[in-house]
């Protein structure tokens, strides 16, 4: 990572005023094709799927934030994941978290699984279990930390040592933490993936994905796939992510502080049997989170003592927390993973407790959020 501070990088990395006009924000380049002086002689762009200047600015900016030598933007988080999963050949194995995001599980089990890729769901906080699951044909260890929706913490450094001993790559989905809170490549990961749809975009108005790496072979393959399979984001979407990303640090500072207060509040509510938040001393991953994250994030999950019926009542009762999928934006959201974001893992080893509620804490006034939750919990 460069010498400059993270907030400086958010505003300036990869982004100089436009050379021709002085515009201080990157232009949205809509051209699909570029004039060539002679056959094969051009200014670096030929066709917008292969390379686009607005996308290029986003790729430079987010690579710098992750401390990566290469980065590739995709049309969604799952499109980015799909490119990385294509490192695997039939018969290869992937170790995945036993509470991976439902869409990641579906992509691995029901798309890549159809082509002979095998996978082993493991609790990544149990390093003995990870070591036992690693076989010679394990090509990838796939980690999320914090996980969605249980907010479990995996030790990135230890996982990378285990993966590398067996010749596998460690991929970290850094969507929940963002490079502001955690930089997996510096901790030993080989590849970082993102859903830019969440905190990076930050305003619930753009879908996108990203792959960042310092591994030349991986970069070469992902760059090839970005063009060959073509799941690229539009120039406008790239601009939207760049715009949102500039305020990532100030947004997350406030959101993390509010999430910590909300977690403490929930821990005192009789209707709540368990609060899952890595910032709480009681969280089993608290010490590792403290060591590898700068703050504990703005996602909070909790389990209702009254089970699924109580969870559904609470999810329907909040007024400021909007009942909706997704996360990471300025407005607070509430959802019921078992029936919403994680429905695709129903009946699998990754099934989510139906009494669990997930909150994405936004930027509203904290007292209003606490009052909203308090009123909803009274109906649990
Ligand atoms: N990874 C995580 C942790 C997610 O929460 C999500 C979406 O919710 C994704 C990946 C997929 O991203 P996208 O919805 O942008 O395809």
Tab-separated table of C-alpha atoms and ligand atoms in Angstrom:
chain	number	residue	atom	x	y	z
A	1	UNK	CA	0.000	0.000	0.000
A	2	UNK	CA	1.245	3.498	-0.741
A	3	UNK	CA	2.412	5.952	1.930
A	4	UNK	CA	-0.761	8.025	1.686
A	5	UNK	CA	-3.590	7.659	4.176
A	6	UNK	CA	-6.676	5.643	3.313
A	7	UNK	CA	-9.001	8.667	3.126
A	8	UNK	CA	-6.571	10.391	0.743
A	9	UNK	CA	-6.536	7.293	-1.444
A	10	UNK	CA	-10.348	7.228	-1.446
A	11	UNK	CA	-10.423	10.669	-3.011
A	12	UNK	CA	-7.319	10.569	-5.203
A	13	UNK	CA	-6.093	7.048	-6.002
A	14	UNK	CA	-6.318	6.511	-9.742
A	15	UNK	CA	-8.158	9.830	-10.127
A	16	UNK	CA	-6.433	12.919	-11.448
A	17	UNK	CA	-8.354	15.889	-12.888
A	18	UNK	CA	-9.238	15.154	-16.514
A	19	UNK	CA	-6.248	16.135	-18.688
A	20	UNK	CA	-8.293	17.849	-21.389
A	21	UNK	CA	-10.906	19.742	-19.397
A	22	UNK	CA	-9.690	19.838	-15.799
A	23	UNK	CA	-12.922	18.135	-14.651
A	24	UNK	CA	-12.351	16.911	-11.090
A	25	UNK	CA	-14.516	13.828	-11.452
A	26	UNK	CA	-13.835	11.119	-14.031
A	27	UNK	CA	-15.859	11.445	-17.241
A	28	UNK	CA	-18.338	8.668	-18.052
A	29	UNK	CA	-16.966	7.300	-21.314
A	30	UNK	CA	-19.882	5.777	-23.199
A	31	UNK	CA	-18.092	4.991	-26.488
A	32	UNK	CA	-18.124	1.296	-27.297
A	33	UNK	CA	-15.282	1.556	-29.827
A	34	UNK	CA	-12.184	3.681	-30.316
A	35	UNK	CA	-10.533	5.133	-33.428
A	36	UNK	CA	-7.226	3.528	-34.431
A	37	UNK	CA	-4.506	5.457	-36.311
A	38	UNK	CA	-3.320	2.327	-38.052
A	39	UNK	CA	-4.351	-1.271	-37.602
A	40	UNK	CA	-3.372	-2.152	-34.028
A	41	UNK	CA	-2.134	1.387	-33.199
A	42	UNK	CA	-4.405	3.170	-30.694
A	43	UNK	CA	-4.492	5.026	-27.384
A	44	UNK	CA	-4.912	1.903	-25.254
A	45	UNK	CA	-8.610	1.281	-25.895
A	46	UNK	CA	-10.138	-0.738	-28.732
A	47	UNK	CA	-13.525	-1.969	-27.577
A	48	UNK	CA	-15.342	-1.179	-24.363
A	49	UNK	CA	-15.795	-4.777	-23.130
A	50	UNK	CA	-12.020	-5.253	-23.259
A	51	UNK	CA	-11.209	-1.914	-21.642
A	52	UNK	CA	-13.064	1.286	-20.784
A	53	UNK	CA	-11.504	4.465	-19.332
A	54	UNK	CA	-14.155	4.982	-16.617
A	55	UNK	CA	-13.857	1.330	-15.587
A	56	UNK	CA	-10.087	1.747	-15.644
A	57	UNK	CA	-10.285	4.578	-13.089
A	58	UNK	CA	-12.416	2.425	-10.778
A	59	UNK	CA	-10.035	-0.521	-11.189
A	60	UNK	CA	-6.991	1.601	-10.307
A	61	UNK	CA	-8.746	3.213	-7.352
A	62	UNK	CA	-10.073	0.048	-5.725
A	63	UNK	CA	-6.844	-1.901	-6.394
A	64	UNK	CA	-4.941	0.826	-4.521
A	65	UNK	CA	-7.364	0.603	-1.586
A	66	UNK	CA	-6.898	-3.177	-1.351
A	67	UNK	CA	-3.115	-2.915	-1.781
A	68	UNK	CA	-3.384	-4.937	-4.997
A	69	UNK	CA	-1.273	-4.749	-8.132
A	70	UNK	CA	-4.272	-5.679	-10.285
A	71	UNK	CA	-8.042	-5.314	-10.058
A	72	UNK	CA	-10.979	-6.123	-12.299
A	73	UNK	CA	-14.517	-4.758	-12.113
A	74	UNK	CA	-17.494	-6.983	-12.891
A	75	UNK	CA	-21.224	-6.520	-13.427
A	76	UNK	CA	-22.044	-7.989	-9.985
A	77	UNK	CA	-20.372	-9.576	-6.987
A	78	UNK	CA	-21.427	-13.001	-8.230
A	79	UNK	CA	-19.950	-12.340	-11.693
A	80	UNK	CA	-16.646	-11.488	-9.962
A	81	UNK	CA	-16.861	-14.685	-7.894
A	82	UNK	CA	-17.668	-16.711	-10.998
A	83	UNK	CA	-14.433	-15.559	-12.662
A	84	UNK	CA	-12.382	-16.685	-9.646
A	85	UNK	CA	-14.217	-20.005	-9.360
A	86	UNK	CA	-13.188	-20.745	-12.950
A	87	UNK	CA	-9.670	-21.383	-11.619
A	88	UNK	CA	-11.059	-24.851	-10.797
A	89	UNK	CA	-11.136	-27.850	-13.123
A	90	UNK	CA	-13.432	-30.893	-12.879
A	91	UNK	CA	-12.433	-32.929	-9.826
A	92	UNK	CA	-10.958	-29.916	-8.002
A	93	UNK	CA	-12.241	-29.037	-4.569
A	94	UNK	CA	-13.170	-25.802	-2.809
A	95	UNK	CA	-13.331	-25.421	0.957
A	96	UNK	CA	-16.210	-23.011	1.651
A	97	UNK	CA	-17.536	-21.453	4.869
A	98	UNK	CA	-20.419	-23.392	6.393
A	99	UNK	CA	-22.312	-20.105	6.450
A	100	UNK	CA	-21.313	-18.602	3.119
A	101	UNK	CA	-23.573	-16.014	1.499
A	102	UNK	CA	-26.452	-17.992	-0.058
A	103	UNK	CA	-25.699	-16.768	-3.586
A	104	UNK	CA	-22.064	-17.885	-3.297
A	105	UNK	CA	-23.206	-21.305	-2.153
A	106	UNK	CA	-25.714	-21.534	-5.026
A	107	UNK	CA	-23.053	-20.542	-7.567
A	108	UNK	CA	-20.595	-23.137	-6.269
A	109	UNK	CA	-23.070	-25.959	-5.626
A	110	UNK	CA	-25.519	-25.548	-8.499
A	111	UNK	CA	-23.437	-23.986	-11.270
A	112	UNK	CA	-19.799	-25.032	-10.821
A	113	UNK	CA	-20.937	-28.243	-9.081
A	114	UNK	CA	-22.653	-29.231	-12.341
A	115	UNK	CA	-19.229	-29.162	-14.027
A	116	UNK	CA	-17.610	-31.533	-11.554
A	117	UNK	CA	-16.255	-29.049	-8.996
A	118	UNK	CA	-16.518	-30.454	-5.478
A	119	UNK	CA	-16.878	-28.452	-2.302
A	120	UNK	CA	-16.636	-28.986	1.446
A	121	UNK	CA	-18.531	-26.648	3.818
A	122	UNK	CA	-16.441	-26.070	6.955
A	123	UNK	CA	-16.598	-23.793	10.012
A	124	UNK	CA	-13.603	-21.629	9.073
A	125	UNK	CA	-13.146	-20.472	12.661
A	126	UNK	CA	-12.149	-24.116	13.444
A	127	UNK	CA	-8.635	-24.397	11.939
A	128	UNK	CA	-8.404	-28.150	12.700
A	129	UNK	CA	-11.568	-28.685	10.670
A	130	UNK	CA	-10.117	-26.622	7.813
A	131	UNK	CA	-6.855	-28.640	7.896
A	132	UNK	CA	-8.854	-31.879	7.831
A	133	UNK	CA	-10.891	-30.687	4.826
A	134	UNK	CA	-7.847	-29.746	2.738
A	135	UNK	CA	-7.030	-32.428	0.204
A	136	UNK	CA	-4.523	-32.550	-2.618
A	137	UNK	CA	-7.221	-31.528	-5.108
A	138	UNK	CA	-8.250	-28.486	-3.034
A	139	UNK	CA	-7.603	-25.569	-5.338
A	140	UNK	CA	-9.332	-22.794	-3.364
A	141	UNK	CA	-10.125	-21.987	0.240
A	142	UNK	CA	-13.028	-19.540	0.093
A	143	UNK	CA	-13.467	-17.309	3.138
A	144	UNK	CA	-15.912	-14.648	4.185
A	145	UNK	CA	-15.042	-12.695	7.300
A	146	UNK	CA	-17.245	-11.475	8.892
A	147	UNK	CA	-19.651	-14.025	7.405
A	148	UNK	CA	-23.122	-13.376	6.112
A	149	UNK	CA	-25.363	-13.648	8.154
A	150	UNK	CA	-23.729	-15.159	11.295
A	151	UNK	CA	-20.857	-12.620	11.443
A	152	UNK	CA	-18.363	-15.378	12.256
A	153	UNK	CA	-14.709	-14.418	12.056
A	154	UNK	CA	-12.016	-16.384	10.210
A	155	UNK	CA	-8.308	-15.842	10.909
A	156	UNK	CA	-7.039	-14.781	7.472
A	157	UNK	CA	-3.324	-15.237	8.293
A	158	UNK	CA	-3.776	-18.787	9.630
A	159	UNK	CA	-6.069	-19.769	6.763
A	160	UNK	CA	-3.544	-18.519	4.212
A	161	UNK	CA	-0.754	-20.576	5.831
A	162	UNK	CA	-2.926	-23.697	5.806
A	163	UNK	CA	-4.034	-23.138	2.201
A	164	UNK	CA	-0.516	-22.437	0.961
A	165	UNK	CA	0.927	-25.550	2.683
A	166	UNK	CA	-1.434	-27.593	0.484
A	167	UNK	CA	-0.872	-25.582	-2.690
A	168	UNK	CA	-4.303	-23.915	-2.582
A	169	UNK	CA	-5.165	-20.224	-2.955
A	170	UNK	CA	-7.024	-18.291	-0.269
A	171	UNK	CA	-9.881	-16.147	-1.595
A	172	UNK	CA	-11.471	-13.660	0.821
A	173	UNK	CA	-14.861	-12.091	0.220
A	174	UNK	CA	-14.227	-8.663	1.775
A	175	UNK	CA	-17.733	-7.304	1.156
A	176	UNK	CA	-18.716	-6.910	4.820
A	177	UNK	CA	-15.442	-5.338	5.988
A	178	UNK	CA	-14.326	-3.356	2.919
A	179	UNK	CA	-10.659	-2.368	2.571
A	180	UNK	CA	-11.284	0.419	5.108
A	181	UNK	CA	-11.685	-2.111	7.925
A	182	UNK	CA	-9.625	-5.061	6.659
A	183	UNK	CA	-7.017	-5.690	3.949
A	184	UNK	CA	-6.891	-9.440	3.309
A	185	UNK	CA	-3.997	-9.353	0.800
A	186	UNK	CA	-1.692	-7.832	3.441
A	187	UNK	CA	-2.789	-10.609	5.835
A	188	UNK	CA	-1.835	-13.372	3.375
A	189	UNK	CA	-4.868	-13.863	1.109
A	190	UNK	CA	-4.218	-14.399	-2.608
A	191	UNK	CA	-7.417	-12.956	-4.028
A	192	UNK	CA	-10.058	-10.553	-2.693
A	193	UNK	CA	-13.578	-10.459	-4.078
A	194	UNK	CA	-16.251	-7.825	-3.472
A	195	UNK	CA	-19.850	-7.137	-4.008
A	196	UNK	CA	-19.449	-3.418	-4.758
A	197	UNK	CA	-23.251	-3.296	-4.490
A	198	UNK	CA	-22.837	-2.940	-0.722
A	199	UNK	CA	-20.569	-0.527	1.220
A	200	UNK	CA	-18.371	0.493	-1.709
A	201	UNK	CA	-21.334	1.833	-3.716
A	202	UNK	CA	-23.010	2.610	-0.414
A	203	UNK	CA	-26.297	4.120	-1.626
A	204	UNK	CA	-28.401	1.147	-2.826
A	205	UNK	CA	-28.273	2.346	-6.418
A	206	UNK	CA	-25.678	0.239	-8.237
A	207	UNK	CA	-24.833	-3.469	-8.609
A	208	UNK	CA	-21.183	-4.417	-9.178
A	209	UNK	CA	-18.352	-6.772	-8.277
A	210	UNK	CA	-14.580	-6.706	-8.059
A	211	UNK	CA	-11.548	-9.006	-7.959
A	212	UNK	CA	-8.226	-7.713	-6.556
A	213	UNK	CA	-4.945	-9.617	-6.384
A	214	UNK	CA	-1.147	-9.445	-6.261
A	215	UNK	CA	-0.858	-12.905	-7.806
A	216	UNK	CA	0.247	-12.423	-11.417
A	217	UNK	CA	-1.077	-15.747	-12.645
A	218	UNK	CA	-4.469	-15.119	-11.028
A	219	UNK	CA	-4.572	-11.575	-12.430
A	220	UNK	CA	-3.813	-12.805	-15.920
A	221	UNK	CA	-6.615	-15.380	-15.735
A	222	UNK	CA	-9.221	-13.017	-14.257
A	223	UNK	CA	-8.320	-10.316	-16.785
A	224	UNK	CA	-8.707	-12.837	-19.580
A	225	UNK	CA	-12.087	-14.005	-18.228
A	226	UNK	CA	-13.359	-10.451	-17.746
A	227	UNK	CA	-12.999	-9.944	-21.477
A	228	UNK	CA	-13.669	-13.498	-22.672
A	229	UNK	CA	-16.855	-14.073	-20.650
A	230	UNK	CA	-17.754	-10.363	-20.748
A	231	UNK	CA	-19.583	-9.795	-17.433
A	232	UNK	CA	-18.410	-6.166	-17.286
A	233	UNK	CA	-20.135	-3.232	-15.534
A	234	UNK	CA	-21.376	-0.261	-17.539
A	235	UNK	CA	-19.342	2.984	-17.483
A	236	UNK	CA	-22.203	4.647	-15.585
A	237	UNK	CA	-22.164	1.911	-12.927
A	238	UNK	CA	-18.386	2.349	-12.553
A	239	UNK	CA	-18.902	6.074	-12.066
A	240	UNK	CA	-21.570	5.440	-9.431
A	241	UNK	CA	-19.265	3.158	-7.430
A	242	UNK	CA	-16.425	5.699	-7.664
A	243	UNK	CA	-18.773	8.402	-6.416
A	244	UNK	CA	-20.015	6.314	-3.507
A	245	UNK	CA	-16.559	5.085	-2.535
A	246	UNK	CA	-15.248	8.579	-1.774
A	247	UNK	CA	-17.265	8.724	1.450
A	248	UNK	CA	-16.599	5.111	2.483
A	249	UNK	CA	-14.507	6.026	5.532
A	250	UNK	CA	-16.818	8.678	6.971
A	251	UNK	CA	-19.874	6.522	6.354
A	252	UNK	CA	-18.341	3.465	7.966
A	253	UNK	CA	-17.007	5.361	10.999
A	254	UNK	CA	-20.545	6.428	11.877
A	255	UNK	CA	-22.185	3.151	10.861
A	256	UNK	CA	-19.740	1.043	12.919
A	257	UNK	CA	-20.258	3.253	15.996
A	258	UNK	CA	-24.049	2.986	15.687
A	259	UNK	CA	-23.843	-0.790	15.111
A	260	UNK	CA	-21.799	-1.224	18.306
A	261	UNK	CA	-24.433	0.720	20.316
A	262	UNK	CA	-27.246	-1.291	18.724
A	263	UNK	CA	-25.487	-4.590	19.526
A	264	UNK	CA	-25.138	-3.567	23.207
A	265	UNK	CA	-28.795	-2.484	23.302
A	266	UNK	CA	-29.965	-5.791	21.797
A	267	UNK	CA	-27.843	-7.798	24.253
A	268	UNK	CA	-29.988	-6.360	27.085
A	269	UNK	CA	-33.375	-7.177	25.528
A	270	UNK	CA	-35.254	-10.144	27.074
A	271	UNK	CA	-36.800	-10.993	23.662
A	272	UNK	CA	-33.294	-11.569	22.234
A	273	UNK	CA	-31.516	-14.831	23.077
A	274	UNK	CA	-28.211	-14.097	21.308
A	275	UNK	CA	-26.510	-11.147	19.608
A	276	UNK	CA	-23.961	-11.880	16.874
A	277	UNK	CA	-21.577	-8.941	16.573
A	278	UNK	CA	-17.765	-9.318	16.468
A	279	UNK	CA	-17.341	-6.143	18.530
A	280	UNK	CA	-18.880	-7.772	21.612
A	281	UNK	CA	-16.367	-9.293	24.086
A	282	UNK	CA	-18.607	-12.367	24.199
A	283	UNK	CA	-18.221	-13.005	20.434
A	284	UNK	CA	-15.968	-16.073	19.853
A	285	UNK	CA	-14.088	-14.264	17.070
A	286	UNK	CA	-13.675	-10.983	18.986
A	287	UNK	CA	-9.895	-11.227	19.557
A	288	UNK	CA	-9.139	-12.202	15.946
A	289	UNK	CA	-11.444	-9.456	14.657
A	290	UNK	CA	-9.632	-6.959	16.893
A	291	UNK	CA	-6.301	-8.048	15.427
A	292	UNK	CA	-7.255	-8.072	11.742
A	293	UNK	CA	-9.945	-5.376	11.473
A	294	UNK	CA	-9.702	-1.692	12.372
A	295	UNK	CA	-13.399	-1.609	13.444
A	296	UNK	CA	-16.013	-4.351	13.781
A	297	UNK	CA	-18.345	-3.466	10.940
A	298	UNK	CA	-21.907	-2.245	10.706
A	299	UNK	CA	-23.789	-5.531	10.368
A	300	UNK	CA	-25.527	-6.940	13.449
A	301	UNK	CA	-27.429	-10.225	13.644
A	302	UNK	CA	-29.531	-11.494	16.531
A	303	UNK	CA	-31.649	-14.485	17.428
A	304	UNK	CA	-35.121	-14.107	18.908
A	305	UNK	CA	-35.966	-16.178	21.980
A	306	UNK	CA	-39.415	-16.693	20.422
A	307	UNK	CA	-37.955	-18.335	17.272
A	308	UNK	CA	-39.171	-17.840	13.714
A	309	UNK	CA	-42.627	-16.449	14.514
A	310	UNK	CA	-41.091	-13.737	16.723
A	311	UNK	CA	-38.425	-12.978	14.102
A	312	UNK	CA	-41.057	-12.516	11.386
A	313	UNK	CA	-43.077	-10.205	13.654
A	314	UNK	CA	-40.033	-8.052	14.435
A	315	UNK	CA	-38.974	-7.891	10.772
A	316	UNK	CA	-42.455	-6.659	9.833
A	317	UNK	CA	-42.720	-4.166	12.703
A	318	UNK	CA	-39.765	-1.790	12.257
A	319	UNK	CA	-40.467	1.538	10.582
A	320	UNK	CA	-37.005	3.064	10.034
A	321	UNK	CA	-35.243	-0.241	9.391
A	322	UNK	CA	-36.690	-1.077	5.972
A	323	UNK	CA	-37.524	-4.730	5.386
A	324	UNK	CA	-35.343	-5.491	2.358
A	325	UNK	CA	-32.482	-7.623	1.059
A	326	UNK	CA	-28.964	-6.248	0.526
A	327	UNK	CA	-26.886	-4.207	2.954
A	328	UNK	CA	-24.163	-1.637	3.325
A	329	UNK	CA	-25.958	1.541	2.283
A	330	UNK	CA	-26.965	4.761	4.017
A	331	UNK	CA	-30.440	3.547	4.979
A	332	UNK	CA	-30.859	0.926	7.709
A	333	UNK	CA	-32.261	-2.411	6.597
A	334	UNK	CA	-33.703	-5.427	8.400
A	335	UNK	CA	-34.162	-8.891	6.935
A	336	UNK	CA	-34.933	-12.523	7.732
A	337	UNK	CA	-32.083	-14.498	6.087
A	338	UNK	CA	-33.727	-17.945	6.308
A	339	UNK	CA	-36.600	-16.792	4.074
A	340	UNK	CA	-34.879	-14.024	2.133
A	341	UNK	CA	-31.137	-13.731	1.280
A	342	UNK	CA	-30.300	-17.293	2.331
A	343	UNK	CA	-33.363	-19.139	1.039
A	344	UNK	CA	-31.097	-20.881	-1.485
A	345	UNK	CA	-29.287	-22.742	1.342
A	346	UNK	CA	-32.495	-24.137	2.890
A	347	UNK	CA	-32.083	-27.860	3.523
A	348	UNK	CA	-28.274	-27.726	3.121
A	349	UNK	CA	-25.482	-27.773	5.721
A	350	UNK	CA	-25.580	-23.973	5.541
A	351	UNK	CA	-29.211	-23.585	6.626
A	352	UNK	CA	-29.814	-20.464	8.723
A	353	UNK	CA	-31.635	-20.464	12.101
A	354	UNK	CA	-35.181	-19.227	11.289
A	355	UNK	CA	-35.128	-17.153	14.491
A	356	UNK	CA	-32.236	-15.046	13.166
A	357	UNK	CA	-32.624	-11.426	12.057
A	358	UNK	CA	-29.910	-9.470	10.223
A	359	UNK	CA	-29.545	-5.697	10.454
A	360	UNK	CA	-27.566	-3.416	8.172
A	361	UNK	CA	-27.045	-0.270	10.224
A	362	UNK	CA	-27.261	2.942	8.227
A	363	UNK	CA	-26.729	6.615	8.898
A	364	UNK	CA	-29.965	7.644	10.598
A	365	UNK	CA	-29.875	9.215	14.086
A	366	UNK	CA	-28.892	6.465	16.531
A	367	UNK	CA	-31.644	7.253	19.075
A	368	UNK	CA	-34.260	6.923	16.337
A	369	UNK	CA	-32.873	3.533	15.317
A	370	UNK	CA	-32.843	2.311	18.935
A	371	UNK	CA	-36.415	3.518	19.467
A	372	UNK	CA	-37.516	1.751	16.269
A	373	UNK	CA	-35.940	-1.548	17.334
A	374	UNK	CA	-37.282	-1.228	20.889
A	375	UNK	CA	-40.849	-0.746	19.599
A	376	UNK	CA	-40.521	-3.700	17.184
A	377	UNK	CA	-39.081	-5.990	19.879
A	378	UNK	CA	-42.086	-5.223	22.083
A	379	UNK	CA	-44.127	-7.164	19.461
A	380	UNK	CA	-41.738	-10.177	19.381
B	1	LIG	N1	-20.763	-11.629	-1.222
B	1	LIG	C1	-21.496	-11.246	-0.176
B	1	LIG	C2	-20.925	-11.353	1.216
B	1	LIG	C3	-22.787	-10.749	-0.365
B	1	LIG	O1	-23.521	-10.366	0.704
B	1	LIG	C4	-23.302	-10.674	-1.689
B	1	LIG	C5	-24.665	-10.163	-1.948
B	1	LIG	O2	-25.459	-9.999	-1.051
B	1	LIG	C6	-22.504	-11.102	-2.754
B	1	LIG	C7	-21.232	-11.557	-2.489
B	1	LIG	C8	-23.014	-11.073	-4.167
B	1	LIG	O3	-22.958	-9.797	-4.688
B	1	LIG	P1	-23.942	-9.225	-5.832
B	1	LIG	O4	-25.318	-9.212	-5.235
B	1	LIG	O5	-23.377	-7.883	-6.127
B	1	LIG	O6	-23.854	-10.176	-6.980
